Each structure stands twice: as structure tokens, then as C-alpha cells.
Coordinates of C-alpha atoms and ligand atoms in Angstrom, one line a residue:
M1 CA 0.5 9.7 -36.0
I2 CA -0.9 10.3 -32.2
S3 CA -1.3 7.1 -30.2
R4 CA -4.1 6.1 -28.8
N5 CA -3.4 6.7 -25.1
Q6 CA -2.3 10.3 -26.3
Q7 CA -5.8 10.8 -27.9
L8 CA -7.5 9.2 -24.3
F9 CA -5.1 11.3 -22.4
E10 CA -5.5 14.5 -24.0
R11 CA -9.6 13.7 -23.9
A12 CA -9.9 12.4 -20.5
Q13 CA -8.3 16.0 -19.4
K14 CA -11.0 17.7 -20.4
H15 CA -13.6 16.8 -17.4
I16 CA -11.0 14.7 -15.1
P17 CA -8.8 16.8 -13.2
G18 CA -5.5 15.8 -14.5
G19 CA -6.9 13.2 -16.7
V20 CA -7.0 10.8 -14.2
N21 CA -9.1 9.8 -11.0
S22 CA -5.8 9.7 -8.8
P23 CA -2.8 11.7 -8.9
V24 CA 0.0 8.9 -9.5
R25 CA -1.5 7.9 -12.4
A26 CA -1.1 10.8 -14.2
F27 CA 2.9 10.0 -14.7
R28 CA 3.7 13.5 -13.7
S29 CA 7.0 12.7 -11.8
V30 CA 8.2 10.3 -14.7
G31 CA 7.1 12.5 -17.5
G32 CA 5.2 11.1 -20.7
T33 CA 1.3 9.9 -21.7
P34 CA -0.1 7.6 -18.9
R35 CA -0.8 4.1 -20.6
F36 CA -4.6 3.8 -20.8
F37 CA -5.2 -0.3 -20.0
V38 CA -8.0 -2.0 -22.1
A39 CA -7.2 -5.6 -20.3
G40 CA -5.2 -7.8 -18.0
S41 CA -4.5 -11.4 -18.1
G42 CA -1.9 -13.0 -15.6
A43 CA 1.0 -10.8 -15.1
H44 CA 0.7 -9.0 -18.3
V45 CA -1.5 -5.8 -19.1
T46 CA -2.2 -4.5 -22.5
D47 CA -2.6 -0.7 -23.3
A48 CA -4.6 1.1 -26.0
D49 CA -2.1 0.9 -28.7
G50 CA -2.2 -2.9 -28.1
R51 CA 1.3 -3.0 -26.2
R52 CA 1.5 -5.5 -23.7
Y53 CA 3.4 -5.3 -20.8
V54 CA 4.9 -7.3 -17.7
D55 CA 2.5 -5.8 -14.8
Y56 CA 4.7 -4.7 -11.9
V57 CA 2.1 -2.6 -10.3
G58 CA -1.1 -4.4 -10.1
S59 CA -3.4 -2.0 -9.5
W60 CA -1.1 -1.1 -6.5
G61 CA -1.1 -4.3 -4.8
P62 CA -4.5 -5.9 -4.9
L63 CA -3.7 -8.3 -7.8
I64 CA -1.9 -10.7 -5.6
L65 CA -2.9 -13.4 -8.1
G66 CA -2.7 -11.7 -11.4
H67 CA -5.0 -9.7 -13.7
A68 CA -8.8 -11.4 -14.4
H69 CA -7.8 -14.7 -12.4
P70 CA -10.5 -17.6 -13.1
A71 CA -11.9 -18.3 -9.8
V72 CA -11.9 -14.7 -8.6
I73 CA -13.7 -13.3 -11.8
A74 CA -16.3 -16.8 -11.3
A75 CA -16.9 -15.5 -7.9
V76 CA -18.1 -11.6 -9.2
Q77 CA -19.9 -13.3 -11.9
E78 CA -22.0 -15.7 -9.7
A79 CA -22.4 -12.6 -6.9
T80 CA -23.6 -10.0 -9.5
L81 CA -26.4 -12.3 -11.0
K82 CA -27.7 -12.5 -7.7
G83 CA -28.1 -8.5 -7.5
L84 CA -25.2 -6.0 -6.9
S85 CA -25.7 -4.4 -3.6
F86 CA -28.7 -4.3 -1.0
G87 CA -28.0 -1.9 1.8
A88 CA -28.4 -4.7 4.2
P89 CA -26.4 -7.7 6.0
T90 CA -25.3 -10.4 3.5
E91 CA -24.1 -13.7 5.0
S92 CA -20.8 -13.5 2.6
E93 CA -19.7 -10.1 5.1
V94 CA -20.1 -12.8 8.0
D95 CA -17.7 -15.1 5.6
M96 CA -15.2 -12.6 5.3
A97 CA -15.4 -10.9 8.7
D98 CA -14.6 -14.5 10.1
L99 CA -12.1 -15.3 7.5
L100 CA -10.2 -12.0 8.2
C101 CA -10.5 -12.7 12.0
E102 CA -8.9 -16.5 11.4
L103 CA -5.8 -15.0 9.6
L104 CA -4.8 -12.1 11.9
P105 CA -5.3 -13.5 15.2
S106 CA -5.0 -9.8 16.8
L107 CA -8.6 -9.1 15.0
E108 CA -10.9 -10.1 17.7
M109 CA -13.7 -7.8 15.5
V110 CA -13.4 -6.0 12.1
R111 CA -15.6 -3.7 9.9
L112 CA -15.7 -3.6 6.3
V113 CA -15.4 -0.6 4.0
S114 CA -14.8 0.5 0.5
S115 CA -11.3 1.7 0.9
G116 CA -7.6 2.0 2.4
T117 CA -8.6 5.9 3.3
E118 CA -11.5 5.2 4.5
A119 CA -10.3 2.1 7.2
T120 CA -7.4 4.4 8.4
M121 CA -9.8 7.6 8.7
S122 CA -12.4 5.3 10.9
A123 CA -9.4 4.0 13.1
I124 CA -8.0 6.9 13.9
R125 CA -11.8 8.3 14.8
L126 CA -12.2 5.1 16.9
A127 CA -8.9 5.4 18.6
R128 CA -9.7 9.0 19.4
G129 CA -13.2 7.7 20.9
Y130 CA -11.9 5.0 22.7
T131 CA -9.1 6.8 24.4
G132 CA -10.7 10.8 25.0
R133 CA -7.5 11.7 23.4
D134 CA -6.9 13.8 20.5
L135 CA -3.1 13.6 19.0
L136 CA -2.0 11.3 16.6
I137 CA 1.5 10.4 15.6
K138 CA 2.6 9.2 12.1
F139 CA 5.8 8.7 10.3
E140 CA 7.1 10.8 7.4
G141 CA 7.1 8.8 4.2
C142 CA 4.2 6.9 5.3
Y143 CA 0.8 7.2 3.7
H144 CA -2.3 6.1 5.0
G145 CA -5.3 7.7 2.3
H146 CA -6.1 10.8 2.0
S147 CA -8.3 12.0 5.3
D148 CA -7.8 15.2 6.8
S149 CA -6.0 14.4 9.9
L150 CA -3.2 12.2 7.7
L151 CA -2.2 15.0 5.4
V152 CA -0.1 16.5 7.9
K153 CA 4.1 17.2 7.4
A154 CA 5.9 17.3 9.7
G155 CA 6.1 20.5 12.1
S156 CA 9.5 23.1 12.0
G157 CA 10.7 20.8 14.8
L158 CA 10.7 17.0 15.3
L159 CA 8.4 17.7 18.1
T160 CA 6.2 20.3 17.1
L161 CA 2.9 19.7 16.2
G162 CA 1.9 19.3 12.6
N163 CA 1.2 21.5 9.6
P164 CA -1.0 20.7 6.3
S165 CA 0.6 18.7 3.3
S166 CA -2.6 19.7 1.3
A167 CA -4.7 22.7 1.0
G168 CA -8.0 22.1 2.5
V169 CA -6.6 20.8 5.7
P170 CA -7.3 23.8 8.4
A171 CA -4.4 24.0 10.6
D172 CA -6.1 23.8 13.7
L173 CA -7.2 20.0 12.5
A174 CA -3.0 19.4 11.2
Q175 CA -1.9 20.3 14.8
H176 CA -3.6 17.3 16.4
T177 CA -1.1 15.3 14.5
M178 CA 2.8 15.0 15.2
V179 CA 4.9 13.7 12.1
L180 CA 7.9 11.7 13.5
D181 CA 10.9 9.8 11.7
Y182 CA 10.3 6.2 10.6
N183 CA 12.8 4.0 12.3
D184 CA 13.7 6.4 15.0
S185 CA 12.7 4.8 18.4
A186 CA 14.4 8.1 20.1
G187 CA 12.2 10.3 18.4
L188 CA 9.4 8.3 19.0
A189 CA 10.3 8.0 22.9
A190 CA 11.0 11.7 23.1
A191 CA 7.4 11.9 21.8
F192 CA 5.8 10.2 24.6
A193 CA 8.0 11.4 27.4
E194 CA 6.2 14.9 26.2
H195 CA 2.7 14.4 25.1
A196 CA 1.8 10.8 26.3
A197 CA -1.4 11.9 28.1
Q198 CA -2.7 13.4 24.9
I199 CA -1.5 10.1 22.4
A200 CA -5.1 8.8 21.2
A201 CA -3.1 6.4 18.1
V202 CA 0.2 6.1 16.6
I203 CA -0.4 4.9 13.0
V204 CA 2.6 2.9 11.0
E205 CA 3.1 1.5 8.2
P206 CA 5.0 -1.5 9.8
V207 CA 6.6 -2.3 5.9
A208 CA 6.7 1.3 4.6
G209 CA 5.7 0.9 1.0
N210 CA 4.9 4.9 -0.1
M211 CA 8.3 6.2 0.3
N212 CA 9.5 3.5 -1.9
L213 CA 10.0 0.2 0.2
V214 CA 11.3 0.7 3.7
T215 CA 11.9 -2.4 6.2
P216 CA 11.5 -1.7 10.0
R217 CA 13.9 -2.3 12.6
L218 CA 12.8 -4.6 14.8
Q219 CA 13.2 -2.5 18.0
F220 CA 11.2 0.3 16.3
L221 CA 8.4 -1.9 16.1
Q222 CA 9.1 -3.0 19.3
A223 CA 9.4 0.3 20.7
L224 CA 6.1 1.3 19.3
R225 CA 4.0 -1.5 21.1
E226 CA 5.9 -0.8 24.5
L227 CA 5.4 2.5 24.4
C228 CA 1.7 2.3 23.2
T229 CA 1.2 0.0 25.9
R230 CA 2.8 1.6 28.9
H231 CA 0.6 4.9 27.8
G232 CA -2.7 3.7 26.8
A233 CA -2.4 5.1 23.6
V234 CA -3.9 2.7 20.3
L235 CA -1.3 1.2 18.0
I236 CA -2.7 1.3 14.3
F237 CA -1.0 -1.0 12.0
D238 CA -1.4 0.3 8.4
E239 CA -1.7 -3.1 6.4
V240 CA -3.0 -1.7 3.8
M241 CA -0.6 -2.6 1.6
T242 CA 1.3 -5.0 3.9
G243 CA -1.6 -6.9 4.5
F244 CA -1.8 -11.1 2.9
R245 CA 1.0 -9.4 0.9
V246 CA 4.8 -9.8 2.8
G247 CA 3.2 -13.0 4.4
P248 CA -0.1 -15.0 5.5
R249 CA -0.7 -12.8 8.7
G250 CA 0.7 -9.4 7.3
A251 CA 3.5 -7.5 8.5
Q252 CA 2.4 -8.1 12.3
G253 CA 3.2 -12.1 11.6
L254 CA 6.3 -11.4 10.2
Y255 CA 7.8 -9.2 13.0
G256 CA 5.6 -10.9 15.7
I257 CA 4.2 -7.3 17.2
T258 CA 0.5 -7.5 17.9
P259 CA -1.2 -4.1 17.0
D260 CA -4.4 -2.8 18.8
L261 CA -6.1 -2.2 15.4
T262 CA -5.2 -3.2 12.2
T263 CA -6.3 -1.5 8.6
L264 CA -6.5 -3.6 5.2
G265 CA -7.4 -2.9 1.9
K266 CA -6.0 -3.7 -1.5
V267 CA -6.0 -7.6 -1.2
I268 CA -8.9 -8.4 0.9
G269 CA -10.9 -6.8 -2.2
G270 CA -8.8 -8.8 -5.1
G271 CA -8.8 -5.7 -7.4
M272 CA -12.4 -4.7 -6.1
P273 CA -13.2 -2.0 -3.5
V274 CA -12.9 -3.5 0.2
G275 CA -11.1 -1.8 3.2
A276 CA -11.2 -2.8 6.3
F277 CA -10.1 -2.2 10.4
G278 CA -10.5 -4.5 13.4
G279 CA -8.9 -5.6 16.2
R280 CA -9.4 -5.4 19.9
A281 CA -13.0 -6.1 20.9
E282 CA -12.8 -3.3 24.2
I283 CA -11.8 -1.3 21.4
M284 CA -14.3 -1.9 18.4
G285 CA -17.4 -2.4 20.8
K286 CA -17.2 1.6 21.0
I287 CA -18.0 1.7 17.1
A288 CA -21.7 2.6 16.0
P289 CA -24.1 0.9 16.7
L290 CA -22.3 -0.6 19.7
G291 CA -20.8 2.6 20.7
P292 CA -20.6 6.3 20.2
V293 CA -17.9 6.5 17.7
Y294 CA -20.0 7.0 14.4
Q295 CA -19.0 5.2 11.0
A296 CA -20.6 4.1 8.4
G297 CA -20.9 3.1 4.3
T298 CA -23.7 2.6 1.4
L299 CA -21.8 0.0 -0.1
S300 CA -19.5 -1.0 3.3
G301 CA -19.5 -5.1 2.5
N302 CA -21.0 -5.0 -0.6
P303 CA -21.4 -8.3 -2.0
V304 CA -19.8 -7.9 -5.1
A305 CA -16.6 -6.9 -4.0
V306 CA -16.6 -9.2 -1.0
A307 CA -17.3 -12.2 -3.6
A308 CA -13.7 -10.9 -5.1
G309 CA -12.0 -10.6 -1.7
L310 CA -12.9 -13.8 -0.6
A311 CA -12.2 -16.0 -3.7
T312 CA -8.8 -13.9 -3.8
L313 CA -8.1 -15.1 0.1
R314 CA -9.1 -18.2 0.0
Q315 CA -6.7 -19.0 -3.2
L316 CA -3.7 -17.6 -0.8
R317 CA -3.9 -20.6 1.6
A318 CA -2.7 -22.7 -1.2
A319 CA 0.3 -24.9 0.5
G320 CA 3.6 -23.1 -0.9
F321 CA 1.8 -19.8 -2.0
Y322 CA 4.0 -17.4 -0.3
E323 CA 7.2 -19.2 -0.5
E324 CA 6.8 -19.1 -4.3
L325 CA 5.8 -15.5 -4.3
A326 CA 9.0 -14.4 -2.1
Q327 CA 10.9 -16.5 -4.3
R328 CA 10.0 -14.8 -7.5
T329 CA 10.1 -11.6 -6.0
R330 CA 13.5 -12.4 -5.0
Q331 CA 14.3 -13.4 -8.4
L332 CA 13.4 -9.9 -10.1
T333 CA 15.5 -7.9 -7.3
D334 CA 18.3 -10.0 -7.4
G335 CA 18.5 -10.2 -11.1
L336 CA 17.9 -6.3 -11.3
Q337 CA 20.7 -6.0 -9.2
A338 CA 23.3 -8.2 -10.7
A339 CA 22.4 -6.4 -14.0
A340 CA 23.0 -2.9 -12.8
H341 CA 26.2 -4.1 -11.0
R342 CA 27.0 -5.7 -14.1
N343 CA 26.7 -2.2 -16.1
G344 CA 28.5 -0.1 -12.9
V345 CA 25.1 1.4 -12.3
P346 CA 24.7 2.6 -8.7
F347 CA 21.6 0.5 -8.0
S348 CA 20.2 -1.6 -5.0
A349 CA 16.9 -3.6 -4.5
Q350 CA 15.0 -5.5 -1.7
A351 CA 11.6 -7.5 -1.2
V352 CA 9.7 -8.2 1.6
G353 CA 7.1 -11.2 0.4
G354 CA 5.4 -10.3 -3.0
M355 CA 6.7 -6.4 -2.4
F356 CA 9.4 -5.1 -4.0
G357 CA 12.0 -1.7 -3.6
L358 CA 14.4 -0.3 -6.4
Y359 CA 16.7 2.0 -5.4
F360 CA 19.3 4.4 -7.8
R361 CA 22.0 4.3 -4.6
S362 CA 24.3 1.8 -3.6
E363 CA 22.5 0.9 -0.3
C364 CA 18.4 0.0 0.2
P365 CA 17.5 3.0 2.5
Q366 CA 16.6 2.6 5.8
S367 CA 15.0 6.0 6.4
Y368 CA 12.9 9.0 4.6
A369 CA 16.1 10.7 4.4
E370 CA 17.9 7.9 3.0
V371 CA 15.3 7.7 0.1
M372 CA 15.5 11.3 -0.4
S373 CA 19.1 10.4 -1.8
C374 CA 17.6 8.0 -4.0
D375 CA 18.9 9.6 -8.2
L376 CA 15.2 10.4 -9.4
Q377 CA 16.2 11.0 -12.9
A378 CA 18.1 7.5 -12.8
F379 CA 14.5 6.3 -12.2
N380 CA 12.9 7.7 -14.7
R381 CA 15.4 7.2 -17.1
F382 CA 14.9 3.4 -15.6
F383 CA 11.3 3.3 -16.1
H384 CA 10.8 4.8 -19.6
G385 CA 13.5 2.4 -20.6
M386 CA 11.6 -0.5 -19.1
L387 CA 8.3 0.8 -20.4
D388 CA 9.3 0.9 -24.0
A389 CA 10.7 -2.4 -23.5
G390 CA 6.9 -3.6 -22.3
H391 CA 7.8 -3.5 -18.5
Y392 CA 5.6 -1.7 -16.8
F393 CA 6.7 -0.4 -13.1
A394 CA 5.2 2.1 -10.6
P395 CA 5.1 5.7 -12.5
A396 CA 6.6 7.0 -9.8
A397 CA 9.9 6.6 -7.6
F398 CA 8.8 6.4 -4.1
E399 CA 6.2 3.3 -4.8
A400 CA 6.9 -0.2 -3.8
G401 CA 6.1 -2.5 -6.9
F402 CA 4.7 -5.9 -6.5
V403 CA 5.2 -9.5 -8.1
S404 CA 2.1 -11.7 -8.3
A405 CA 1.7 -15.6 -8.3
A406 CA 0.9 -14.9 -11.9
H407 CA 4.4 -13.8 -12.9
A408 CA 6.3 -16.7 -14.2
E409 CA 9.9 -17.4 -13.8
A410 CA 10.4 -16.5 -17.5
D411 CA 8.2 -13.3 -17.3
I412 CA 10.8 -12.0 -14.5
A413 CA 13.9 -13.7 -16.6
A414 CA 12.4 -11.7 -19.3
T415 CA 12.2 -8.5 -17.2
V416 CA 16.1 -8.8 -16.3
A417 CA 17.5 -9.5 -19.6
A418 CA 15.2 -5.7 -20.2
A419 CA 17.0 -4.2 -17.7
E420 CA 20.1 -5.3 -19.0
A421 CA 20.2 -3.7 -22.2
V422 CA 18.8 -0.4 -20.3
F423 CA 21.9 -0.7 -18.3
K424 CA 24.1 -1.6 -20.8
A425 CA 23.6 1.8 -22.6
W426 CA 23.5 4.0 -19.5
Ligands
KE4_501 P1 -6.6 3.5 -0.7 O1 -7.6 4.7 0.2 O2 -6.0 4.1 -2.0 O3 -7.6 2.4 -0.8 O4 -5.9 3.3 0.4 C1 -5.3 4.4 0.9 C2 -3.6 3.7 1.6 C3 -3.6 3.6 2.8 N1 -2.7 3.2 3.5 C4 -1.4 2.4 2.9 C5 -0.4 1.8 3.2 C6 -1.6 2.8 1.1 O5 -0.8 2.4 0.6 C7 -2.6 3.3 0.6 C8 -2.9 3.6 -0.9 N2 -1.7 3.1 -1.5 C9 -1.6 3.6 -2.8 C10 -0.4 3.7 -3.7 N3 1.0 4.1 -2.8 C11 -2.5 3.9 -3.9 C12 -2.6 4.5 -5.2 C13 -3.3 5.7 -5.5 O6 -3.3 6.1 -4.6 O7 -3.3 5.6 -6.5

């Protein structure tokens, strides 16, 4: 008997490329049939076959409060009744801008968009327009959305200019992006020594979450700040994932490094399409209609999406919110690590605030190369064992995972118990 998920997946592939609207959802790296979700509540989701799962993806980060939080749903319903969109300024956008600039001191001005990709694409164009330079530096393993300048892989040598990592990206555009190694301060210094006058911006995930989770060395973040300051390059912290996820002031608050521009997404939309880029007024003043750098969007600052984001951000201000979230996330990573070690499975895990990494290697990786040494088959075996037991992790080894405020101790304990059984049968 073919399952409802399989029926839907077969039907979906008729008119949607790969049957999905974003590639990672297709289960291609883990194998099997993607789960079509029909409902979410708190820490749980239910799929088309009526199977219920503890959810550790949380829509890839936005659902820090869990699914269908009453305050968020109420705010969206109230906004919806007043109309869906105006294409004109609304008070809620001003409230959102004021709140973001209050929460992140590095934001003097901010522009709302509809996705993280739009935020990073716009921030890069702004940095190039502000500096009059073309060269962008990014780091291997970091993902910043799918705009052309970011779909670039490392050149033949460390300091050579980039090559397209996707079809459709012109080589003569990709050569304006240089790809360096994450956490490699020496490589960064060498790039500045050779190209300083051409570098418009450096964009970095201050805690990397797209090569699984890799934490930054403080010295690396300090070198980024110091070199960008010295050479007049714009330091862009891509906090689409880490913003209000790893702490109340994002990664910039956690590590005490002030970027020139910050990009945001995910949590600030609470599950609805909201992105943002912002930073020093001197730089933001170059954005249209004030300055020569063009950027626009039909649904930018959409009042229904902003209502979801505002309701979410306001909940995060509750006393002890982040302490509780970090404790619950550590309960998961510590529990999984102990279960694996009790059963002799090479495994490590770590948490930063409400996001975590799981690695089928004995030590937590500190670089892209070390992430690549993880046992992918072991991850896939773990993924499916946990999925069958009702615990939904990211369907790809190179993704971070997320815990929400709705995950109770009992949910985490059930996940750890399920992992114990998976590791015992290893
Ligand atoms: P979106 O365009 O997907 O809203 O944001 C792009 C983006 C930018 N910067 C960072 C640090 C990000 O993590 C992302 C998107 N993250 C992925 C998860 N690895 C979204 C999931 C997907 O692509 O389907």
C-alpha cells in the first residue's frame, strides 16, 4: 500500500521540479520519501500519513517559539482582517525597524525584504556601491542564499578568484567572489595583503550553520573586524540563521564583534517571509531612494508577515527565554552524545543557543575540511532510524538543527531514548 506521502510526492513531481520548492526538502542526500506535513503544533508536526514527529528543523530556524504559537497566530489573524498588503508604508514596518535597531545596537538603519537571499544580495550590492569596489570574500561551507555572486566555489588556489558553483552563473561574475577557508585567519590576512584595495566586503556566517554547525574562533572574527576596518572593506555578518537564535543580540552580541552590515531572516518573520539588512547609517544612506544603490520589493515589509515577526520577537524578550532554550538544546546534544558513547558509536554534538550540530566523528569539527570527514552513511542511518521512531531531523548531514521554546524536557528525553535504541542496534 503506497503511503499518502509517496502519493503526494509522485504527484508533486509532475509540475514541481524535484517535487519540492527548495532542494533540501527532496530527501536526495538521505534517500527515501519526503514527508508532506499537514499540521504543526508546538514541538510537533504531523505528516500526510498521520505520523507525528518531534520537529528539530522548525522550518530551518524561524520557529523558535514552535509551531502555531497562539500569540503569533492571533497577530497574523488580526493583521489579515485588515488586508494582506498595501505596497505602501505601514506603522507595523516602523515598529519592526525600531525594534530591530533596539535589539541589535549595530543597526542604525534597516530595510525589510522578503527572504534571507534578498537580504544578503542587497547587502552585497550596497557594500559594492558604498566602497566603489567589486571583490567579495566569502568562506567555503557558508551559505548566504542563492544570488549569483554567492553561488561560487573556491578557485584552483586559495587566493585565486572564484568559479561558479551553479550553472547559470557567469564566470566573469564569479571571478569577483573569492572563497577562503572558514576560521583561517592567516588565509584571510593573505587575501587582504594581496587584494585589499579591491575588497568591497567580507560576508560571513558568524556561527556557521550551513556546513552543519561550525563555531567561529574568536581570533578569526577579530581578524575579520580588524582587517575590514583597516582596509575600508564592509564586514557583513549574515545572521539570517543566528539572528535572535543563538542569543538576544545574535552572534554579534555573543562574540562582541560589531559588523558594518547585518543580514537577518528566519526568526524575524516567525515563519512568514521576512528578511532584513541594516547597519551603519553612513552605508545605509546609499540605498534608494536616498542614494544610488537600487533595491526594491513588492511585498517588502508586508504587514501580515511583519505581524508574525513582531509577535515572535516580542515573545523572545521574556525573562530567562534564552537560558531555558540553551539548556533544552544542551539537554539534547549531551543526551545524544552520551547515548552514542554508551554504544560505542563515533559521535559528537554541540549547541550554540537554540541551534545544534550532530557529527558522526569523535570530535566537533572546526573547519569545512573536518566537516567533510564526517561519516555520511552513519548520519543517513541515524536520520532514518530517528524518523521511523517519530523524531524529525534535518534531511541532510550538512545542516544545523533547531530546538524551540515549545520543546519540553519530556520531548527531548523521548528523542534521546529513541537515539539510544538506534545506537544500540548500530
Ligand atoms: P532564504 O532565502 O532561504 O530565506 O535565506 C537564505 C539564507 C541566508 N543566509 C543563511 C545563513 C541561511 O542559512 C540561509 C538559508 N538557510 C537554508 C538552510 N540551510 C534554508 C533552507 C532551504 O534552503 O530550503
